[in-house]
Amino acid sequence: MLVRDDFLIVVPMRICEPHAHMCARTTHDYEAMAKAGIEVIVEPAFWLGETRKYPGSFFDYFDHLIGYEHKRAATYGIRQYVTIAMNPKEANDRDLGKAVVDELPRFLEVDHVVAVGEIGFDAISEAEEESFVRQVELAREFGLPLLIHSPHVNKYEGIQKLLEVLGHLDFPMEKVLMDHNTEETTEMSLSAGAWAGHTVYPISKISPERMANIVEKHGIERMMINSAADWGPSDPLMVPYTIEELRRRGVVEEDIQKLVWDNPMSFFSQSGRIS
Protein backbone atom coordinates (compact mmCIF):
# COMPACT_ATOMS: atom_id res chain seq x y z
CA MET A 1 0.00 0.00 0.00
CA LEU A 2 1.49 3.35 -1.07
CA VAL A 3 0.40 6.76 0.17
CA ARG A 4 1.25 10.23 -1.12
CA ASP A 5 -0.76 13.09 0.35
CA ASP A 6 -4.41 12.23 -0.40
CA PHE A 7 -3.54 9.42 -2.84
CA LEU A 8 -4.00 5.84 -1.72
CA ILE A 9 -2.84 3.12 -4.10
CA VAL A 10 -4.61 -0.07 -3.10
CA VAL A 11 -4.99 -2.15 -6.28
CA PRO A 12 -1.88 -2.19 -8.48
CA MET A 13 -2.24 -3.02 -12.16
CA ARG A 14 0.38 -4.03 -14.69
CA ILE A 15 2.54 -1.02 -15.50
CA CYS A 16 5.28 -0.39 -18.03
CA GLU A 17 7.26 2.74 -17.14
CA PRO A 18 8.39 3.87 -20.61
CA HIS A 19 10.87 6.56 -19.56
CA ALA A 20 12.85 6.54 -16.31
CA HIS A 21 16.52 7.36 -15.73
CA MET A 22 17.08 4.75 -13.05
CA CYS A 23 20.84 5.20 -12.92
CA ALA A 24 19.96 8.34 -10.92
CA ARG A 25 17.68 6.46 -8.49
CA THR A 26 18.17 4.31 -5.40
CA THR A 27 17.39 0.66 -4.83
CA HIS A 28 14.57 1.87 -2.57
CA ASP A 29 12.97 3.38 -5.68
CA TYR A 30 13.14 0.03 -7.47
CA GLU A 31 11.49 -1.68 -4.51
CA ALA A 32 8.69 0.92 -4.36
CA MET A 33 8.10 0.70 -8.12
CA ALA A 34 7.84 -3.09 -8.00
CA LYS A 35 5.31 -2.91 -5.15
CA ALA A 36 3.24 -0.40 -7.14
CA GLY A 37 2.89 -2.82 -10.05
CA ILE A 38 5.68 -1.60 -12.34
CA GLU A 39 6.92 -4.71 -14.14
CA VAL A 40 8.87 -3.15 -17.01
CA ILE A 41 11.10 -0.07 -17.19
CA VAL A 42 12.54 1.50 -20.33
CA GLU A 43 15.64 3.54 -19.49
CA PRO A 44 16.73 6.05 -22.14
CA ALA A 45 20.27 7.31 -22.48
CA PHE A 46 20.50 11.04 -21.92
CA TRP A 47 22.47 13.94 -20.43
CA LEU A 48 23.87 13.28 -16.95
CA GLY A 49 23.82 16.83 -15.64
CA GLU A 50 27.51 17.51 -16.21
CA THR A 51 28.36 17.81 -19.89
CA ARG A 52 30.74 15.02 -20.91
CA LYS A 53 34.03 15.83 -22.60
CA TYR A 54 35.14 12.49 -24.02
CA PRO A 55 33.48 9.80 -26.16
CA GLY A 56 34.60 7.11 -23.71
CA SER A 57 32.43 8.67 -21.01
CA PHE A 58 29.38 7.89 -23.16
CA PHE A 59 30.48 4.35 -23.86
CA ASP A 60 30.98 3.58 -20.17
CA TYR A 61 27.53 5.05 -19.48
CA PHE A 62 25.91 2.95 -22.20
CA ASP A 63 27.59 -0.16 -20.79
CA HIS A 64 26.28 0.75 -17.33
CA LEU A 65 22.70 1.02 -18.61
CA ILE A 66 22.89 -2.19 -20.60
CA GLY A 67 24.76 -4.17 -17.95
CA TYR A 68 24.65 -3.12 -14.32
CA GLU A 69 21.32 -1.29 -14.40
CA HIS A 70 19.68 -4.20 -16.22
CA LYS A 71 20.81 -6.57 -13.46
CA ARG A 72 19.87 -4.16 -10.67
CA ALA A 73 16.30 -3.93 -11.92
CA ALA A 74 16.06 -7.72 -12.18
CA THR A 75 16.90 -7.97 -8.48
CA TYR A 76 13.47 -6.44 -7.82
CA GLY A 77 11.65 -8.54 -10.41
CA ILE A 78 11.57 -5.73 -12.96
CA ARG A 79 12.46 -6.21 -16.63
CA GLN A 80 14.63 -3.32 -17.77
CA TYR A 81 15.09 -2.29 -21.39
CA VAL A 82 17.26 0.49 -22.77
CA THR A 83 17.21 3.09 -25.53
CA ILE A 84 20.61 4.25 -26.73
CA ALA A 85 21.57 7.49 -28.51
CA MET A 86 23.66 10.63 -28.51
CA ASN A 87 21.42 13.11 -26.73
CA PRO A 88 20.60 16.47 -28.35
CA LYS A 89 22.06 18.67 -25.62
CA GLU A 90 25.58 17.29 -25.92
CA ALA A 91 25.30 16.85 -29.69
CA ASN A 92 26.04 20.56 -30.02
CA ASP A 93 29.71 19.60 -29.70
CA ARG A 94 29.93 18.34 -33.28
CA ASP A 95 33.23 16.46 -32.93
CA LEU A 96 32.08 14.74 -29.76
CA GLY A 97 28.69 13.95 -31.27
CA LYS A 98 30.20 12.40 -34.39
CA ALA A 99 32.58 10.24 -32.37
CA VAL A 100 29.72 8.91 -30.24
CA VAL A 101 27.29 8.28 -33.11
CA ASP A 102 30.03 6.46 -35.04
CA GLU A 103 30.16 3.89 -32.22
CA LEU A 104 26.42 3.48 -31.66
CA PRO A 105 25.93 0.39 -33.89
CA ARG A 106 27.71 -1.92 -31.43
CA PHE A 107 25.32 -0.83 -28.69
CA LEU A 108 22.21 -0.95 -30.87
CA GLU A 109 22.92 -4.64 -31.53
CA VAL A 110 22.29 -5.55 -27.86
CA ASP A 111 19.11 -7.59 -27.48
CA HIS A 112 17.50 -5.46 -24.76
CA VAL A 113 18.07 -2.15 -26.56
CA VAL A 114 14.56 -1.42 -27.86
CA ALA A 115 14.83 2.01 -29.49
CA VAL A 116 17.15 4.78 -30.58
CA GLY A 117 16.78 7.58 -28.06
CA GLU A 118 16.65 10.06 -26.62
CA ILE A 119 17.25 12.06 -29.77
CA GLY A 120 15.61 15.33 -30.78
CA PHE A 121 16.12 18.97 -29.91
CA ASP A 122 17.37 20.96 -26.97
CA ALA A 123 18.35 24.36 -28.39
CA ILE A 124 16.90 23.52 -31.85
CA SER A 125 20.31 24.00 -33.49
CA GLU A 126 21.82 22.83 -36.76
CA ALA A 127 24.21 20.52 -34.93
CA GLU A 128 21.30 18.87 -33.11
CA GLU A 129 19.44 18.40 -36.38
CA GLU A 130 22.48 16.80 -38.03
CA SER A 131 22.84 14.37 -35.13
CA PHE A 132 19.11 13.66 -35.21
CA VAL A 133 19.15 12.79 -38.92
CA ARG A 134 22.13 10.44 -38.56
CA GLN A 135 20.46 8.58 -35.72
CA VAL A 136 17.10 8.31 -37.48
CA GLU A 137 18.96 6.52 -40.26
CA LEU A 138 20.56 4.19 -37.71
CA ALA A 139 17.09 3.38 -36.36
CA ARG A 140 15.99 2.52 -39.89
CA GLU A 141 19.08 0.33 -40.39
CA PHE A 142 18.49 -1.61 -37.17
CA GLY A 143 14.70 -1.74 -37.48
CA LEU A 144 14.24 0.13 -34.19
CA PRO A 145 11.65 2.72 -33.14
CA LEU A 146 12.59 6.25 -32.07
CA LEU A 147 12.25 7.88 -28.65
CA ILE A 148 12.29 11.63 -29.29
CA HIS A 149 13.05 14.31 -26.72
CA SER A 150 11.06 17.45 -27.41
CA PRO A 151 12.71 20.66 -26.19
CA HIS A 152 11.81 22.25 -22.88
CA VAL A 153 11.88 25.75 -24.44
CA ASN A 154 9.98 26.54 -27.65
CA LYS A 155 8.41 23.10 -27.47
CA TYR A 156 5.71 23.67 -30.09
CA GLU A 157 8.25 24.99 -32.61
CA GLY A 158 10.63 22.14 -31.78
CA ILE A 159 8.09 19.36 -32.27
CA GLN A 160 6.82 20.97 -35.46
CA LYS A 161 10.35 21.01 -36.90
CA LEU A 162 11.10 17.45 -35.74
CA LEU A 163 7.97 16.21 -37.50
CA GLU A 164 8.97 18.05 -40.65
CA VAL A 165 12.42 16.43 -40.64
CA LEU A 166 10.89 12.99 -40.10
CA GLY A 167 8.55 13.64 -43.00
CA HIS A 168 11.47 14.49 -45.30
CA LEU A 169 13.23 11.31 -44.17
CA ASP A 170 10.07 9.25 -44.75
CA PHE A 171 10.47 7.51 -41.41
CA PRO A 172 7.37 5.46 -40.40
CA MET A 173 5.47 7.54 -37.87
CA GLU A 174 4.01 4.51 -36.11
CA LYS A 175 7.57 3.87 -34.88
CA VAL A 176 7.96 7.37 -33.41
CA LEU A 177 7.37 8.22 -29.75
CA MET A 178 7.34 12.01 -29.40
CA ASP A 179 7.91 12.55 -25.71
CA HIS A 180 7.37 15.35 -23.17
CA ASN A 181 4.17 16.61 -24.79
CA THR A 182 2.00 19.20 -23.08
CA GLU A 183 -1.56 20.41 -23.59
CA GLU A 184 -0.35 22.55 -26.52
CA THR A 185 1.42 19.79 -28.45
CA THR A 186 -0.41 16.49 -27.92
CA GLU A 187 -2.78 17.03 -30.84
CA MET A 188 0.10 17.88 -33.19
CA SER A 189 2.00 14.69 -32.31
CA LEU A 190 -1.07 12.48 -32.66
CA SER A 191 -2.20 14.10 -35.91
CA ALA A 192 1.22 13.36 -37.42
CA GLY A 193 0.72 9.66 -36.68
CA ALA A 194 3.27 9.52 -33.84
CA TRP A 195 2.75 8.17 -30.34
CA ALA A 196 2.40 10.97 -27.79
CA GLY A 197 4.41 10.62 -24.59
CA HIS A 198 3.76 12.77 -21.53
CA THR A 199 6.07 13.26 -18.57
CA VAL A 200 4.41 13.62 -15.18
CA TYR A 201 7.06 15.68 -13.42
CA PRO A 202 5.15 18.43 -11.68
CA ILE A 203 7.88 21.01 -11.14
CA SER A 204 8.94 21.50 -14.75
CA LYS A 205 6.46 19.46 -16.81
CA ILE A 206 2.90 18.31 -15.99
CA SER A 207 1.02 17.06 -12.93
CA PRO A 208 -1.26 14.01 -12.59
CA GLU A 209 -4.24 16.35 -12.74
CA ARG A 210 -3.08 17.96 -15.98
CA MET A 211 -2.32 14.54 -17.44
CA ALA A 212 -5.85 13.38 -16.59
CA ASN A 213 -7.20 16.46 -18.37
CA ILE A 214 -5.20 15.53 -21.48
CA VAL A 215 -6.53 11.96 -21.39
CA GLU A 216 -10.10 13.23 -21.05
CA LYS A 217 -9.59 15.41 -24.12
CA HIS A 218 -7.58 13.07 -26.38
CA GLY A 219 -8.42 9.56 -25.19
CA ILE A 220 -5.86 6.77 -24.87
CA GLU A 221 -5.00 5.73 -28.44
CA ARG A 222 -1.24 6.08 -29.06
CA MET A 223 -0.91 7.83 -25.71
CA MET A 224 1.71 7.18 -23.01
CA ILE A 225 2.67 8.54 -19.62
CA ASN A 226 5.99 8.38 -17.80
CA SER A 227 7.82 9.83 -14.81
CA ALA A 228 11.21 10.52 -16.48
CA ALA A 229 12.53 9.97 -12.95
CA ASP A 230 16.07 11.29 -12.76
CA TRP A 231 18.43 13.34 -10.58
CA GLY A 232 16.00 16.28 -10.43
CA PRO A 233 12.96 16.76 -8.13
CA SER A 234 11.10 13.86 -9.72
CA ASP A 235 9.22 10.82 -8.44
CA PRO A 236 9.41 7.32 -9.99
CA LEU A 237 5.85 6.63 -8.79
CA MET A 238 4.19 9.35 -10.84
CA VAL A 239 2.58 6.83 -13.20
CA PRO A 240 0.82 5.04 -10.30
CA TYR A 241 -0.27 8.41 -8.87
CA THR A 242 -1.68 9.37 -12.25
CA ILE A 243 -3.56 6.06 -12.35
CA GLU A 244 -5.24 7.03 -9.11
CA GLU A 245 -6.21 10.43 -10.50
CA LEU A 246 -7.73 8.74 -13.55
CA ARG A 247 -9.66 6.35 -11.30
CA ARG A 248 -11.00 9.26 -9.26
CA ARG A 249 -12.40 10.69 -12.48
CA GLY A 250 -14.14 7.47 -13.41
CA VAL A 251 -11.87 6.29 -16.24
CA VAL A 252 -12.53 2.56 -16.67
CA GLU A 253 -9.84 0.10 -15.63
CA GLU A 254 -9.49 -1.37 -19.11
CA ASP A 255 -8.63 2.04 -20.57
CA ILE A 256 -6.13 2.79 -17.80
CA GLN A 257 -4.50 -0.60 -18.31
CA LYS A 258 -4.15 0.08 -22.02
CA LEU A 259 -2.60 3.47 -21.31
CA VAL A 260 0.01 2.26 -18.83
CA TRP A 261 0.74 -1.25 -20.12
CA ASP A 262 -0.62 -2.16 -23.55
CA ASN A 263 0.44 1.06 -25.27
CA PRO A 264 4.10 1.19 -24.20
CA MET A 265 4.53 -2.57 -24.64
CA SER A 266 3.01 -2.38 -28.13
CA PHE A 267 5.23 0.52 -29.13
CA PHE A 268 8.53 -0.94 -27.94
CA SER A 269 7.66 -4.42 -29.20
CA GLN A 270 8.18 -2.96 -32.68
CA SER A 271 11.87 -3.48 -31.91
CA GLY A 272 11.29 -7.23 -32.10
CA ARG A 273 13.09 -7.51 -28.75
CA ILE A 274 10.17 -7.56 -26.30
CA SER A 275 7.87 -10.56 -26.14
Short mmCIF file of N, CA and C in Angstrom, two decimals, residues 117-189:
data_model
loop_
_atom_site.label_atom_id
_atom_site.label_comp_id
_atom_site.label_asym_id
_atom_site.label_seq_id
_atom_site.Cartn_x
_atom_site.Cartn_y
_atom_site.Cartn_z
N GLY A 117 17.28 6.43 -28.81
CA GLY A 117 16.78 7.58 -28.06
C GLY A 117 17.58 7.81 -26.78
N GLU A 118 17.46 8.96 -26.16
CA GLU A 118 16.65 10.06 -26.62
C GLU A 118 17.40 10.88 -27.66
N ILE A 119 16.74 11.12 -28.78
CA ILE A 119 17.25 12.06 -29.77
C ILE A 119 16.21 13.17 -29.91
N GLY A 120 16.58 14.25 -30.60
CA GLY A 120 15.61 15.33 -30.78
C GLY A 120 16.27 16.68 -30.72
N PHE A 121 15.62 17.60 -30.01
CA PHE A 121 16.12 18.97 -29.91
C PHE A 121 16.24 19.41 -28.46
N ASP A 122 17.24 20.25 -28.23
CA ASP A 122 17.37 20.96 -26.97
C ASP A 122 17.31 22.46 -27.27
N ALA A 123 18.33 22.95 -27.99
CA ALA A 123 18.35 24.36 -28.39
C ALA A 123 17.83 24.56 -29.81
N ILE A 124 17.40 23.49 -30.47
CA ILE A 124 16.90 23.52 -31.85
C ILE A 124 17.97 24.11 -32.78
N SER A 125 19.16 23.52 -32.73
CA SER A 125 20.31 24.00 -33.49
C SER A 125 20.57 23.12 -34.70
N GLU A 126 21.43 23.62 -35.60
CA GLU A 126 21.82 22.83 -36.76
C GLU A 126 22.58 21.57 -36.36
N ALA A 127 23.45 21.68 -35.38
CA ALA A 127 24.21 20.52 -34.93
C ALA A 127 23.28 19.44 -34.39
N GLU A 128 22.26 19.84 -33.63
CA GLU A 128 21.30 18.87 -33.11
C GLU A 128 20.53 18.20 -34.24
N GLU A 129 20.17 18.98 -35.26
CA GLU A 129 19.44 18.40 -36.38
C GLU A 129 20.31 17.41 -37.15
N GLU A 130 21.58 17.72 -37.35
CA GLU A 130 22.48 16.80 -38.03
C GLU A 130 22.60 15.48 -37.27
N SER A 131 22.75 15.57 -35.96
CA SER A 131 22.84 14.37 -35.13
C SER A 131 21.54 13.58 -35.18
N PHE A 132 20.43 14.29 -35.14
CA PHE A 132 19.11 13.66 -35.21
C PHE A 132 18.96 12.86 -36.49
N VAL A 133 19.31 13.46 -37.62
CA VAL A 133 19.15 12.79 -38.92
C VAL A 133 20.01 11.53 -38.98
N ARG A 134 21.25 11.62 -38.53
CA ARG A 134 22.13 10.44 -38.56
C ARG A 134 21.54 9.29 -37.74
N GLN A 135 20.95 9.63 -36.60
CA GLN A 135 20.46 8.58 -35.72
C GLN A 135 19.11 8.02 -36.18
N VAL A 136 18.32 8.84 -36.86
CA VAL A 136 17.10 8.31 -37.48
C VAL A 136 17.48 7.24 -38.50
N GLU A 137 18.53 7.50 -39.26
CA GLU A 137 18.96 6.52 -40.26
C GLU A 137 19.49 5.25 -39.60
N LEU A 138 20.13 5.38 -38.45
CA LEU A 138 20.56 4.19 -37.71
C LEU A 138 19.35 3.39 -37.23
N ALA A 139 18.31 4.08 -36.78
CA ALA A 139 17.09 3.38 -36.36
C ALA A 139 16.50 2.60 -37.53
N ARG A 140 16.50 3.21 -38.70
CA ARG A 140 15.99 2.52 -39.89
C ARG A 140 16.85 1.28 -40.18
N GLU A 141 18.16 1.44 -40.09
CA GLU A 141 19.08 0.33 -40.39
C GLU A 141 18.87 -0.84 -39.44
N PHE A 142 18.62 -0.55 -38.16
CA PHE A 142 18.49 -1.61 -37.17
C PHE A 142 17.03 -2.02 -36.94
N GLY A 143 16.11 -1.39 -37.64
CA GLY A 143 14.70 -1.74 -37.48
C GLY A 143 14.14 -1.37 -36.12
N LEU A 144 14.64 -0.28 -35.53
CA LEU A 144 14.24 0.13 -34.19
C LEU A 144 13.34 1.36 -34.23
N PRO A 145 12.44 1.48 -33.27
CA PRO A 145 11.65 2.72 -33.14
C PRO A 145 12.50 3.86 -32.59
N LEU A 146 11.91 5.05 -32.55
CA LEU A 146 12.59 6.25 -32.07
C LEU A 146 11.92 6.77 -30.81
N LEU A 147 12.72 7.13 -29.81
CA LEU A 147 12.25 7.88 -28.65
C LEU A 147 12.79 9.30 -28.79
N ILE A 148 11.89 10.26 -28.97
CA ILE A 148 12.29 11.63 -29.29
C ILE A 148 12.06 12.56 -28.10
N HIS A 149 13.11 13.29 -27.76
CA HIS A 149 13.05 14.31 -26.72
C HIS A 149 12.63 15.63 -27.33
N SER A 150 11.47 16.13 -26.94
CA SER A 150 11.06 17.45 -27.41
C SER A 150 11.63 18.51 -26.47
N PRO A 151 12.00 19.67 -27.01
CA PRO A 151 12.71 20.66 -26.19
C PRO A 151 11.85 21.24 -25.08
N HIS A 152 12.52 21.64 -24.00
CA HIS A 152 11.81 22.25 -22.88
C HIS A 152 11.37 23.68 -23.22
N VAL A 153 12.17 24.38 -24.03
CA VAL A 153 11.88 25.75 -24.44
C VAL A 153 11.49 25.74 -25.91
N ASN A 154 10.49 26.53 -26.27
CA ASN A 154 9.98 26.54 -27.65
C ASN A 154 9.54 25.14 -28.09
N LYS A 155 8.80 24.49 -27.22
CA LYS A 155 8.41 23.10 -27.47
C LYS A 155 7.56 22.94 -28.73
N TYR A 156 6.58 23.81 -28.92
CA TYR A 156 5.71 23.67 -30.09
C TYR A 156 6.53 23.79 -31.37
N GLU A 157 7.39 24.80 -31.44
CA GLU A 157 8.25 24.99 -32.61
C GLU A 157 9.16 23.78 -32.80
N GLY A 158 9.71 23.27 -31.69
CA GLY A 158 10.63 22.14 -31.78
C GLY A 158 9.97 20.88 -32.32
N ILE A 159 8.79 20.55 -31.81
CA ILE A 159 8.09 19.36 -32.27
C ILE A 159 7.67 19.53 -33.73
N GLN A 160 7.22 20.71 -34.07
CA GLN A 160 6.82 20.97 -35.46
C GLN A 160 8.00 20.72 -36.41
N LYS A 161 9.18 21.20 -36.04
CA LYS A 161 10.35 21.01 -36.90
C LYS A 161 10.79 19.55 -36.93
N LEU A 162 10.75 18.87 -35.79
CA LEU A 162 11.10 17.45 -35.74
C LEU A 162 10.20 16.63 -36.65
N LEU A 163 8.92 16.92 -36.63
CA LEU A 163 7.97 16.21 -37.50
C LEU A 163 8.24 16.48 -38.97
N GLU A 164 8.63 17.72 -39.27
CA GLU A 164 8.97 18.05 -40.65
C GLU A 164 10.19 17.27 -41.13
N VAL A 165 11.21 17.18 -40.29
CA VAL A 165 12.42 16.43 -40.64
C VAL A 165 12.09 14.96 -40.85
N LEU A 166 11.29 14.39 -39.95
CA LEU A 166 10.89 12.99 -40.10
C LEU A 166 10.12 12.77 -41.39
N GLY A 167 9.30 13.75 -41.75
CA GLY A 167 8.55 13.64 -43.00
C GLY A 167 9.48 13.61 -44.20
N HIS A 168 10.50 14.46 -44.20
CA HIS A 168 11.47 14.49 -45.30
C HIS A 168 12.25 13.18 -45.38
N LEU A 169 12.48 12.56 -44.21
CA LEU A 169 13.23 11.31 -44.17
C LEU A 169 12.34 10.10 -44.45
N ASP A 170 11.03 10.32 -44.50
CA ASP A 170 10.07 9.25 -44.75
C ASP A 170 10.19 8.12 -43.74
N PHE A 171 10.39 8.51 -42.47
CA PHE A 171 10.47 7.51 -41.41
C PHE A 171 9.04 7.16 -40.98
N PRO A 172 8.75 5.86 -40.77
CA PRO A 172 7.37 5.46 -40.40
C PRO A 172 6.94 6.05 -39.06
N MET A 173 5.88 6.82 -39.07
CA MET A 173 5.47 7.54 -37.87
C MET A 173 4.95 6.63 -36.77
N GLU A 174 4.47 5.44 -37.14
CA GLU A 174 4.01 4.51 -36.11
C GLU A 174 5.16 4.01 -35.23
N LYS A 175 6.39 4.27 -35.66
CA LYS A 175 7.57 3.87 -34.88
C LYS A 175 8.22 5.07 -34.20
N VAL A 176 7.46 6.14 -34.04
CA VAL A 176 7.96 7.37 -33.41
C VAL A 176 7.21 7.63 -32.12
N LEU A 177 7.93 7.77 -31.02
CA LEU A 177 7.37 8.22 -29.75
C LEU A 177 7.87 9.63 -29.49
N MET A 178 7.01 10.62 -29.68
CA MET A 178 7.34 12.01 -29.40
C MET A 178 7.04 12.26 -27.93
N ASP A 179 8.08 12.49 -27.16
CA ASP A 179 7.91 12.55 -25.71
C ASP A 179 7.87 13.98 -25.18
N HIS A 180 7.46 14.09 -23.91
CA HIS A 180 7.37 15.35 -23.17
C HIS A 180 6.34 16.30 -23.78
N ASN A 181 5.24 15.75 -24.29
CA ASN A 181 4.17 16.61 -24.79
C ASN A 181 3.49 17.36 -23.64
N THR A 182 2.84 18.45 -24.01
CA THR A 182 2.00 19.20 -23.08
C THR A 182 0.64 19.41 -23.74
N GLU A 183 -0.23 20.14 -23.05
CA GLU A 183 -1.56 20.41 -23.59
C GLU A 183 -1.50 21.05 -24.98
N GLU A 184 -0.45 21.82 -25.25
CA GLU A 184 -0.35 22.55 -26.52
C GLU A 184 0.14 21.68 -27.67
N THR A 185 0.76 20.54 -27.38
CA THR A 185 1.42 19.79 -28.45
C THR A 185 0.88 18.38 -28.69
N THR A 186 0.07 17.87 -27.79
CA THR A 186 -0.41 16.49 -27.92
C THR A 186 -1.13 16.27 -29.25
N GLU A 187 -2.02 17.18 -29.60
CA GLU A 187 -2.78 17.03 -30.84
C GLU A 187 -1.86 17.00 -32.06
N MET A 188 -0.83 17.84 -32.06
CA MET A 188 0.10 17.88 -33.19
C MET A 188 0.83 16.55 -33.35
N SER A 189 1.29 15.97 -32.24
CA SER A 189 2.00 14.69 -32.31
C SER A 189 1.08 13.57 -32.80
#
